[in-house]
Structures are given as C-alpha cells and as structure tokens.
Amino acid sequence: MTSAFREPRIDEAYCVTLAEPDDFEGWRDYARRLVMAEVPPDRVIWDAPDGLGGSSGGDLFATNGSDKRLPVPAANTPQPRASRDFVTLAKKAILHSDPARFALLYRLLWRLQGNPRVLEDRADSDVRRIEELARTVRRDSHKMHAFVRFRVVEEEGGADHYVAWFEPEHHIVRANAGFFVNRFTNMRWSILTPRGSLHWDGETLREGPPAQRGDAPEGDPAEDLWKRYYASIFNPARLKIGAMLKEMPKRYWKNMPEAALIPDLIAGAQAREAAMVAAGEREEAPRPATLPAITDALDACRRCPIGSLDNRAVAGEGPRDALLMIVGEQPGDQEDRAGRPFVGPAGQLLDAHLIDAGIERGAAYVTNAVKHFKFTQQSTPVSRGPGKRRLHQSPTAKEIDICRWWLEGERELVKPRVVLALGASAARSLLGKTVSVQKERGRPLALADGSELWITTHPSYLLRLDDAARASEEQRFAADLRAVALRVAELA
Ligand code: URA
C-alpha cells in the first residue's frame, strides 16, 4: 500500500493514509509538511492499515494516490522544531495499536512549535498519553524478546530451520527484527505473528504476510531438554507470582514449553527456598548501576514481602541530575496502576503546592521510600460495584529499612543537593531512624553525602484532616515548600 493524501473540501479535514501501521518516516514527512503549511491538528485525519488486514478506521475519505495536493508551505518556511525526546517517544508510541496515535503525535508536534518545553509538563494529558503509549510498546517488545520460543523444522536437504509463533499486541514486529537478527545470527529462523512475519536465512531478512497459529509447528524434542534446563535454573528465592503473571501473562504460556512446569515449580518453591536459606545460599546481587537498570530490576525485588503482592514496582522519575529529590512513602493504588509516583489524590495536592511554591516538578526527581504498594484487599458489597478495593497499609519500619537499598541507589546516581522527605516514612528512610516530623520540619538536616534533608508532612495526611485543621496545616506545608524552593534556587 502507498501513502495517500487528499485535499480537503471546505470545513473538511485533510486525510492522510500512511503506508504501514508503524510508518514513522511517512508520518514524519506528512507531519512536517502539514505543520509548515500551518494546518492545525483538528484539520487532519490520519489513517493506516491496522496490520491485521483492516484499517485503523480513522479515515473514511482517504484515497490512495500521490501527495501532489499537499498544501504547499510558504517559501522559506522553517522546518518544524522537534526535540530529541519527542522523536524518541514518537518512534515508540507510533508502534501502539491505538488508532488515535498519529493524531496525538501531530497534536504534540504542533504544540511543540509554540512551546518547546511542552513535554516537561507531566500533568498534560497529551504528554501522559504519549508516555503511556511508549511504555506499553516497550513492554510488548520486552515480552517478544522474552517469550519467543523456536521449534526446529527440518528443511529439504536436512538443514534445521527454527520457527516461532508470537502474538504481539502492538505493531512491534518490524521494530524488533534487529534484536532477533543479532541474537540468532547463525540460525535460519522465522517468527510468525498475526501482524506479519520475519524470515532470516543467515544473511538476509525478509518480511512476510500475517500468519496463523497453525502455520507454526507444535512442540519438538528440543523442548524436553529446555524444560529440564529451566527447572534446574528456576530460583525459588526470586519467585514473585504477581509480577510473574503480569510479566508473563497466561496467554503467552501456551507458546512456551517451560510454562507447563510452572505450577509444580511454584508449589515446591517455598520448601526449596527454606532449604536454600538453611544452606546459606541466599546470595546478594549487586545494585544496578544506572537509573533505567534500577527501574528494570525493581519489579523483581522481593527483599521484603510487599513485592510479592499483586502490584508492580513504581520507580522514581525525573532528571538524572536533579538538584532536588522528593521522597514520598510508597505508591498508592493509582500510582500502582499508572506505574508512576504521585499521580493520585496526594500527588495532585502535592503538584498544586509545588506550583504555588515555584518548584517545577519536572525538574525534580520524585520517588518513594518503598517502591511497591502495600495494601489489604477488602471485598466491596455487590451494590457498590464489582471487584475488591485495595486499602493502603503503611510499611513497617523494617520494610522501609529494607527498601532503603533502592533509595540509596537512586541518591548515589542522581546526587541531589536537596532532599525533601514527605512524612515520617520518607524521613526514616533517609535518616535510618524514626524522627518527629513536627519537630524536624522547616530546617535543613545534614545527610552523610553532604546533601540537605528537609522534612515536611505527607500530602495524604493533609487530605485526611477536617476543613479547619487542613487549612492551617496546608499553610505550614506551603511554607515548608517555599523554604525548600528558596534553598534550591540559592544552590542553583
Ligand atoms: N503517596 C506516596 O507517598 N507516594 C506516592 O507515589 C503516592 C502517594
């Protein structure tokens, strides 16, 4: 299919049909020309095939053909500006299967022309959406890397050809071809998916049409060997069932020979872990040396029991060289769902106060003392809707102390000059002992690495107060943040 462009009638949008669902270059070329011709986002309808034999449904009018009738930008119109961060995010986000992704990217590109810092506004709904799309795509790629399993097929002439079946949720197949070529350079292989296929003959990569499950072979003798190997490397001390199900959803299990072993291995895990501990085998892994590596490693953490609940790790976020680090207690329900710190009610209150104090949240590194959400589950009466509510539980001092290992890792890498602890759990994590927030707030304390610790109350505490108490406590909170803002400005 070729890209298509049709000139709009009055009151109608320009219709752009991209050649492929992951056609970043095509999108970029059209988007550039449309921005240069000053066509606003609400005058463009984007469409592309959906990779499964249909279209994403965005364009009812587009026709295939040339792009001769693209609006012509005025002579000497400068090229649109797009930061490297935007391009990186856009290249990932375009692989998502959301039909609205092209329009979102164009809207952001359009907005970047007026406000080059638009991506720094983490509360902006477009910014949050593009980040979410990129995150989901990264996750899908990660699953493809981890869960593709080859079966051996003998070709005519006796050579082995390895064939795998995989079902991606997004348009990630082409983008991940390089990974498999690098990893399995010396094999002849095919990866078949409902969104298209890849074939490598040891020298050349070819793309093929979508395939069906039945096109790939079922199990082969190599599986027994692999299963035995998997059972021998399975480490019960690292078992985390919630995360495992999240990372390795059951729908992938049918394509993975080792999955057949998992129920039995889980059942035996506790006994094997006890045996390992008794034998003193519990080894300490070194701490990851970069922030992305910490983020990746956190989800597998089970240094304390909180990580074994059905939750996900919420890593810190913010610039690698932030002057200010803000530390909360632990992610809540909404943070756990979003995978980002301070996005729920407490986060919104914090954001409002940061703005009032003149602290730019995007310039700070925001994290928590404990990286997983600790909760108890409470059944909801049927009349109040389905499901179970997850009720926040405070981490114990021991859990805070155990999780300090991660916060120390973040502090070593970011090296903030000022650390703001929100509430007693954060203060404990930073000082290694419990202190009174009311006594210690409003003035800097020295930390061993030479940075300053400022302590104030946690925004969740403010949310729990009645109106009168809240008004006066919020004033104190605001004053604490202003003092921090002043100090950060001095150091800057
Ligand atoms: N409360 C916290 O302490 N951290 C969050 O990320 C959210 C709520």
PDB file of C-alpha atoms in Angstrom, residues 162-367:
ATOM      1  CA  TYR A 162      13.705 -22.630  13.608  1.00  0.00           C
ATOM      2  CA  VAL A 163      10.134 -21.389  13.618  1.00  0.00           C
ATOM      3  CA  ALA A 164       8.385 -19.419  16.380  1.00  0.00           C
ATOM      4  CA  TRP A 165       4.853 -18.192  16.856  1.00  0.00           C
ATOM      5  CA  PHE A 166       4.199 -14.968  18.779  1.00  0.00           C
ATOM      6  CA  GLU A 167       1.137 -12.741  19.284  1.00  0.00           C
ATOM      7  CA  PRO A 168       2.165  -9.110  19.838  1.00  0.00           C
ATOM      8  CA  GLU A 169      -0.440  -6.614  20.947  1.00  0.00           C
ATOM      9  CA  HIS A 170       1.138  -3.740  19.028  1.00  0.00           C
ATOM     10  CA  HIS A 171       2.978  -3.111  15.757  1.00  0.00           C
ATOM     11  CA  ILE A 172       6.344  -4.110  17.123  1.00  0.00           C
ATOM     12  CA  VAL A 173       7.417  -6.927  14.810  1.00  0.00           C
ATOM     13  CA  ARG A 174       9.474  -4.920  12.307  1.00  0.00           C
ATOM     14  CA  ALA A 175      10.969  -2.728  15.030  1.00  0.00           C
ATOM     15  CA  ASN A 176      12.294  -5.793  16.837  1.00  0.00           C
ATOM     16  CA  ALA A 177      13.727  -7.618  13.837  1.00  0.00           C
ATOM     17  CA  GLY A 178      17.248  -6.336  14.586  1.00  0.00           C
ATOM     18  CA  PHE A 179      17.149  -7.807  18.080  1.00  0.00           C
ATOM     19  CA  PHE A 180      16.486 -11.318  16.758  1.00  0.00           C
ATOM     20  CA  VAL A 181      18.962 -10.995  13.886  1.00  0.00           C
ATOM     21  CA  ASN A 182      21.685 -10.036  16.362  1.00  0.00           C
ATOM     22  CA  ARG A 183      20.803 -12.704  18.831  1.00  0.00           C
ATOM     23  CA  PHE A 184      20.259 -15.579  16.403  1.00  0.00           C
ATOM     24  CA  THR A 185      22.568 -14.553  13.562  1.00  0.00           C
ATOM     25  CA  ASN A 186      23.797 -18.041  12.849  1.00  0.00           C
ATOM     26  CA  MET A 187      20.407 -19.734  12.780  1.00  0.00           C
ATOM     27  CA  ARG A 188      17.880 -19.845   9.994  1.00  0.00           C
ATOM     28  CA  TRP A 189      14.635 -18.777  11.544  1.00  0.00           C
ATOM     29  CA  SER A 190      11.112 -17.446  11.021  1.00  0.00           C
ATOM     30  CA  ILE A 191       8.970 -15.581  13.506  1.00  0.00           C
ATOM     31  CA  LEU A 192       5.315 -15.830  12.566  1.00  0.00           C
ATOM     32  CA  THR A 193       2.765 -13.430  14.019  1.00  0.00           C
ATOM     33  CA  PRO A 194      -0.762 -12.293  13.169  1.00  0.00           C
ATOM     34  CA  ARG A 195       0.741  -8.863  12.373  1.00  0.00           C
ATOM     35  CA  GLY A 196       3.323 -10.076   9.857  1.00  0.00           C
ATOM     36  CA  SER A 197       6.310 -12.406   9.747  1.00  0.00           C
ATOM     37  CA  LEU A 198      10.081 -12.208   9.745  1.00  0.00           C
ATOM     38  CA  HIS A 199      12.368 -14.677   7.965  1.00  0.00           C
ATOM     39  CA  TRP A 200      16.153 -14.814   8.387  1.00  0.00           C
ATOM     40  CA  ASP A 201      18.275 -17.134   6.282  1.00  0.00           C
ATOM     41  CA  GLY A 202      21.576 -16.314   7.956  1.00  0.00           C
ATOM     42  CA  GLU A 203      22.242 -13.381   5.610  1.00  0.00           C
ATOM     43  CA  THR A 204      19.060 -11.633   4.591  1.00  0.00           C
ATOM     44  CA  LEU A 205      15.993 -10.592   6.491  1.00  0.00           C
ATOM     45  CA  ARG A 206      12.661 -10.823   4.667  1.00  0.00           C
ATOM     46  CA  GLU A 207       9.252  -9.702   5.793  1.00  0.00           C
ATOM     47  CA  GLY A 208       6.231 -11.849   5.148  1.00  0.00           C
ATOM     48  CA  PRO A 209       2.456 -11.548   5.482  1.00  0.00           C
ATOM     49  CA  PRO A 210       0.488 -12.165   8.694  1.00  0.00           C
ATOM     50  CA  ALA A 211       0.392 -15.801   9.743  1.00  0.00           C
ATOM     51  CA  GLN A 212      -1.888 -18.026  11.780  1.00  0.00           C
ATOM     52  CA  ARG A 213      -1.123 -20.170  14.794  1.00  0.00           C
ATOM     53  CA  GLY A 214      -1.477 -23.340  12.714  1.00  0.00           C
ATOM     54  CA  ASP A 215       1.351 -22.203  10.377  1.00  0.00           C
ATOM     55  CA  ALA A 216       3.896 -22.782  13.149  1.00  0.00           C
ATOM     56  CA  PRO A 217       4.855 -26.260  14.366  1.00  0.00           C
ATOM     57  CA  GLU A 218       3.889 -27.519  17.815  1.00  0.00           C
ATOM     58  CA  GLY A 219       6.422 -28.964  20.316  1.00  0.00           C
ATOM     59  CA  ASP A 220       9.606 -30.731  19.325  1.00  0.00           C
ATOM     60  CA  PRO A 221      12.213 -32.907  21.038  1.00  0.00           C
ATOM     61  CA  ALA A 222      14.365 -29.911  21.981  1.00  0.00           C
ATOM     62  CA  GLU A 223      11.606 -28.925  24.407  1.00  0.00           C
ATOM     63  CA  ASP A 224      12.398 -31.698  26.859  1.00  0.00           C
ATOM     64  CA  LEU A 225      15.954 -30.534  27.073  1.00  0.00           C
ATOM     65  CA  TRP A 226      14.877 -26.935  27.553  1.00  0.00           C
ATOM     66  CA  LYS A 227      12.341 -27.860  30.228  1.00  0.00           C
ATOM     67  CA  ARG A 228      14.947 -29.760  32.209  1.00  0.00           C
ATOM     68  CA  TYR A 229      17.314 -26.804  31.955  1.00  0.00           C
ATOM     69  CA  TYR A 230      14.578 -24.357  33.020  1.00  0.00           C
ATOM     70  CA  ALA A 231      13.651 -26.436  36.059  1.00  0.00           C
ATOM     71  CA  SER A 232      17.282 -26.507  37.121  1.00  0.00           C
ATOM     72  CA  ILE A 233      17.759 -22.710  36.860  1.00  0.00           C
ATOM     73  CA  PHE A 234      14.383 -21.838  38.450  1.00  0.00           C
ATOM     74  CA  ASN A 235      15.266 -19.910  41.608  1.00  0.00           C
ATOM     75  CA  PRO A 236      12.570 -20.144  44.287  1.00  0.00           C
ATOM     76  CA  ALA A 237      14.154 -17.289  46.229  1.00  0.00           C
ATOM     77  CA  ARG A 238      13.315 -14.974  43.345  1.00  0.00           C
ATOM     78  CA  LEU A 239       9.766 -16.180  42.841  1.00  0.00           C
ATOM     79  CA  LYS A 240       7.170 -13.427  42.739  1.00  0.00           C
ATOM     80  CA  ILE A 241       3.905 -14.774  41.477  1.00  0.00           C
ATOM     81  CA  GLY A 242       2.070 -11.460  40.942  1.00  0.00           C
ATOM     82  CA  ALA A 243       4.880  -9.966  38.906  1.00  0.00           C
ATOM     83  CA  MET A 244       5.393 -13.209  37.059  1.00  0.00           C
ATOM     84  CA  LEU A 245       1.791 -13.299  35.923  1.00  0.00           C
ATOM     85  CA  LYS A 246       1.983  -9.657  34.929  1.00  0.00           C
ATOM     86  CA  GLU A 247       5.237 -10.088  33.028  1.00  0.00           C
ATOM     87  CA  MET A 248       4.322 -13.436  31.601  1.00  0.00           C
ATOM     88  CA  PRO A 249       0.542 -13.317  31.126  1.00  0.00           C
ATOM     89  CA  LYS A 250      -1.040 -16.721  30.858  1.00  0.00           C
ATOM     90  CA  ARG A 251      -1.944 -16.112  27.227  1.00  0.00           C
ATOM     91  CA  TYR A 252       1.766 -16.497  26.360  1.00  0.00           C
ATOM     92  CA  TRP A 253       2.126 -19.723  28.301  1.00  0.00           C
ATOM     93  CA  LYS A 254       0.689 -21.898  25.576  1.00  0.00           C
ATOM     94  CA  ASN A 255       3.627 -20.984  23.327  1.00  0.00           C
ATOM     95  CA  MET A 256       6.289 -21.601  25.962  1.00  0.00           C
ATOM     96  CA  PRO A 257       7.292 -25.160  26.726  1.00  0.00           C
ATOM     97  CA  GLU A 258       8.641 -24.313  30.181  1.00  0.00           C
ATOM     98  CA  ALA A 259       5.269 -22.868  31.224  1.00  0.00           C
ATOM     99  CA  ALA A 260       3.956 -26.405  31.703  1.00  0.00           C
ATOM    100  CA  LEU A 261       6.370 -26.742  34.623  1.00  0.00           C
ATOM    101  CA  ILE A 262       5.428 -23.524  36.381  1.00  0.00           C
ATOM    102  CA  PRO A 263       2.524 -24.709  38.607  1.00  0.00           C
ATOM    103  CA  ASP A 264       4.627 -27.513  40.078  1.00  0.00           C
ATOM    104  CA  LEU A 265       7.665 -25.306  40.493  1.00  0.00           C
ATOM    105  CA  ILE A 266       5.602 -22.677  42.314  1.00  0.00           C
ATOM    106  CA  ALA A 267       4.082 -25.316  44.558  1.00  0.00           C
ATOM    107  CA  GLY A 268       7.542 -26.511  45.552  1.00  0.00           C
ATOM    108  CA  ALA A 269       9.094 -23.052  45.785  1.00  0.00           C
ATOM    109  CA  GLN A 270       8.587 -22.374  49.489  1.00  0.00           C
ATOM    110  CA  ALA A 271      10.156 -25.617  50.546  1.00  0.00           C
ATOM    111  CA  ARG A 272      13.067 -25.083  48.186  1.00  0.00           C
ATOM    112  CA  GLU A 273      13.578 -21.520  49.406  1.00  0.00           C
ATOM    113  CA  ALA A 274      13.623 -22.686  53.032  1.00  0.00           C
ATOM    114  CA  ALA A 275      16.219 -25.256  52.076  1.00  0.00           C
ATOM    115  CA  MET A 276      18.297 -22.637  50.303  1.00  0.00           C
ATOM    116  CA  VAL A 277      18.176 -20.238  53.252  1.00  0.00           C
ATOM    117  CA  ALA A 278      19.112 -23.047  55.611  1.00  0.00           C
ATOM    118  CA  ALA A 279      22.019 -23.853  53.375  1.00  0.00           C
ATOM    119  CA  GLY A 280      23.082 -20.194  53.403  1.00  0.00           C
ATOM    120  CA  GLU A 281      22.708 -19.969  49.654  1.00  0.00           C
ATOM    121  CA  ARG A 282      20.854 -16.678  49.507  1.00  0.00           C
ATOM    122  CA  GLU A 283      23.232 -14.568  47.504  1.00  0.00           C
ATOM    123  CA  GLU A 284      23.171 -10.751  47.321  1.00  0.00           C
ATOM    124  CA  ALA A 285      23.015  -9.316  43.817  1.00  0.00           C
ATOM    125  CA  PRO A 286      24.955  -6.107  43.174  1.00  0.00           C
ATOM    126  CA  ARG A 287      22.869  -2.942  42.886  1.00  0.00           C
ATOM    127  CA  PRO A 288      22.171  -1.859  39.290  1.00  0.00           C
ATOM    128  CA  ALA A 289      24.401   0.998  38.220  1.00  0.00           C
ATOM    129  CA  THR A 290      22.007   3.199  36.221  1.00  0.00           C
ATOM    130  CA  LEU A 291      18.529   4.586  36.817  1.00  0.00           C
ATOM    131  CA  PRO A 292      16.943   2.615  33.940  1.00  0.00           C
ATOM    132  CA  ALA A 293      18.625  -0.537  35.273  1.00  0.00           C
ATOM    133  CA  ILE A 294      17.196   0.173  38.733  1.00  0.00           C
ATOM    134  CA  THR A 295      13.769   0.635  37.182  1.00  0.00           C
ATOM    135  CA  ASP A 296      14.095  -2.679  35.366  1.00  0.00           C
ATOM    136  CA  ALA A 297      15.365  -4.552  38.407  1.00  0.00           C
ATOM    137  CA  LEU A 298      12.828  -3.185  40.877  1.00  0.00           C
ATOM    138  CA  ASP A 299       9.931  -5.259  39.659  1.00  0.00           C
ATOM    139  CA  ALA A 300      11.731  -8.455  40.532  1.00  0.00           C
ATOM    140  CA  CYS A 301      12.556  -7.247  44.052  1.00  0.00           C
ATOM    141  CA  ARG A 302      11.340  -9.428  46.880  1.00  0.00           C
ATOM    142  CA  ARG A 303      13.712  -8.283  49.558  1.00  0.00           C
ATOM    143  CA  CYS A 304      10.565  -7.791  51.655  1.00  0.00           C
ATOM    144  CA  PRO A 305       7.105  -9.365  51.309  1.00  0.00           C
ATOM    145  CA  ILE A 306       5.429  -6.255  49.808  1.00  0.00           C
ATOM    146  CA  GLY A 307       6.874  -7.065  46.404  1.00  0.00           C
ATOM    147  CA  SER A 308       5.062 -10.395  46.422  1.00  0.00           C
ATOM    148  CA  LEU A 309       1.624  -8.777  46.492  1.00  0.00           C
ATOM    149  CA  ASP A 310      -0.239  -8.340  43.241  1.00  0.00           C
ATOM    150  CA  ASN A 311       1.371  -4.988  42.499  1.00  0.00           C
ATOM    151  CA  ARG A 312       4.112  -3.543  40.374  1.00  0.00           C
ATOM    152  CA  ALA A 313       7.212  -1.618  41.313  1.00  0.00           C
ATOM    153  CA  VAL A 314       6.915   2.134  40.876  1.00  0.00           C
ATOM    154  CA  ALA A 315      10.335   3.595  40.214  1.00  0.00           C
ATOM    155  CA  GLY A 316      11.322   7.200  40.721  1.00  0.00           C
ATOM    156  CA  GLU A 317      11.126   9.628  37.823  1.00  0.00           C
ATOM    157  CA  GLY A 318      12.831  12.845  36.893  1.00  0.00           C
ATOM    158  CA  PRO A 319      16.112  14.170  35.546  1.00  0.00           C
ATOM    159  CA  ARG A 320      19.270  12.185  36.215  1.00  0.00           C
ATOM    160  CA  ASP A 321      20.964  15.326  37.571  1.00  0.00           C
ATOM    161  CA  ALA A 322      18.068  16.843  39.527  1.00  0.00           C
ATOM    162  CA  LEU A 323      19.083  19.285  42.232  1.00  0.00           C
ATOM    163  CA  LEU A 324      16.022  18.356  44.272  1.00  0.00           C
ATOM    164  CA  MET A 325      14.794  14.878  45.149  1.00  0.00           C
ATOM    165  CA  ILE A 326      11.297  14.498  46.580  1.00  0.00           C
ATOM    166  CA  VAL A 327      10.672  11.310  48.543  1.00  0.00           C
ATOM    167  CA  GLY A 328       7.216  10.022  49.472  1.00  0.00           C
ATOM    168  CA  GLU A 329       6.198   6.965  51.439  1.00  0.00           C
ATOM    169  CA  GLN A 330       5.083   4.357  48.899  1.00  0.00           C
ATOM    170  CA  PRO A 331       2.960   4.265  45.738  1.00  0.00           C
ATOM    171  CA  GLY A 332      -0.791   4.137  46.297  1.00  0.00           C
ATOM    172  CA  ASP A 333      -3.479   2.366  44.312  1.00  0.00           C
ATOM    173  CA  GLN A 334      -3.419   4.851  41.443  1.00  0.00           C
ATOM    174  CA  GLU A 335       0.367   5.014  41.297  1.00  0.00           C
ATOM    175  CA  ASP A 336       0.460   1.220  41.137  1.00  0.00           C
ATOM    176  CA  ARG A 337      -1.968   1.231  38.226  1.00  0.00           C
ATOM    177  CA  ALA A 338      -0.167   4.035  36.389  1.00  0.00           C
ATOM    178  CA  GLY A 339       3.371   2.878  37.218  1.00  0.00           C
ATOM    179  CA  ARG A 340       4.327   6.436  38.209  1.00  0.00           C
ATOM    180  CA  PRO A 341       4.800   8.109  41.602  1.00  0.00           C
ATOM    181  CA  PHE A 342       2.392  10.713  42.944  1.00  0.00           C
ATOM    182  CA  VAL A 343      -0.324  10.687  40.305  1.00  0.00           C
ATOM    183  CA  GLY A 344      -3.310  10.068  42.625  1.00  0.00           C
ATOM    184  CA  PRO A 345      -5.063  12.500  45.009  1.00  0.00           C
ATOM    185  CA  ALA A 346      -1.972  13.053  47.188  1.00  0.00           C
ATOM    186  CA  GLY A 347       0.079  13.663  44.057  1.00  0.00           C
ATOM    187  CA  GLN A 348      -2.403  16.193  42.774  1.00  0.00           C
ATOM    188  CA  LEU A 349      -2.330  18.097  46.039  1.00  0.00           C
ATOM    189  CA  LEU A 350       1.453  17.955  46.005  1.00  0.00           C
ATOM    190  CA  ASP A 351       1.550  19.223  42.413  1.00  0.00           C
ATOM    191  CA  ALA A 352      -0.663  22.197  43.280  1.00  0.00           C
ATOM    192  CA  HIS A 353       1.577  23.147  46.210  1.00  0.00           C
ATOM    193  CA  LEU A 354       4.744  22.709  44.185  1.00  0.00           C
ATOM    194  CA  ILE A 355       3.394  25.122  41.596  1.00  0.00           C
ATOM    195  CA  ASP A 356       2.464  27.643  44.301  1.00  0.00           C
ATOM    196  CA  ALA A 357       5.930  27.371  45.801  1.00  0.00           C
ATOM    197  CA  GLY A 358       7.571  27.827  42.400  1.00  0.00           C
ATOM    198  CA  ILE A 359       9.048  24.314  42.286  1.00  0.00           C
ATOM    199  CA  GLU A 360       8.930  22.722  38.873  1.00  0.00           C
ATOM    200  CA  ARG A 361       8.007  19.078  39.396  1.00  0.00           C
ATOM    201  CA  GLY A 362       9.593  18.039  36.106  1.00  0.00           C
ATOM    202  CA  ALA A 363      12.943  19.382  37.292  1.00  0.00           C
ATOM    203  CA  ALA A 364      12.863  17.298  40.487  1.00  0.00           C
ATOM    204  CA  TYR A 365      13.471  13.574  40.907  1.00  0.00           C
ATOM    205  CA  VAL A 366      10.307  12.196  42.525  1.00  0.00           C
ATOM    206  CA  THR A 367      10.418   8.834  44.237  1.00  0.00           C
TER     207      THR A 367
END
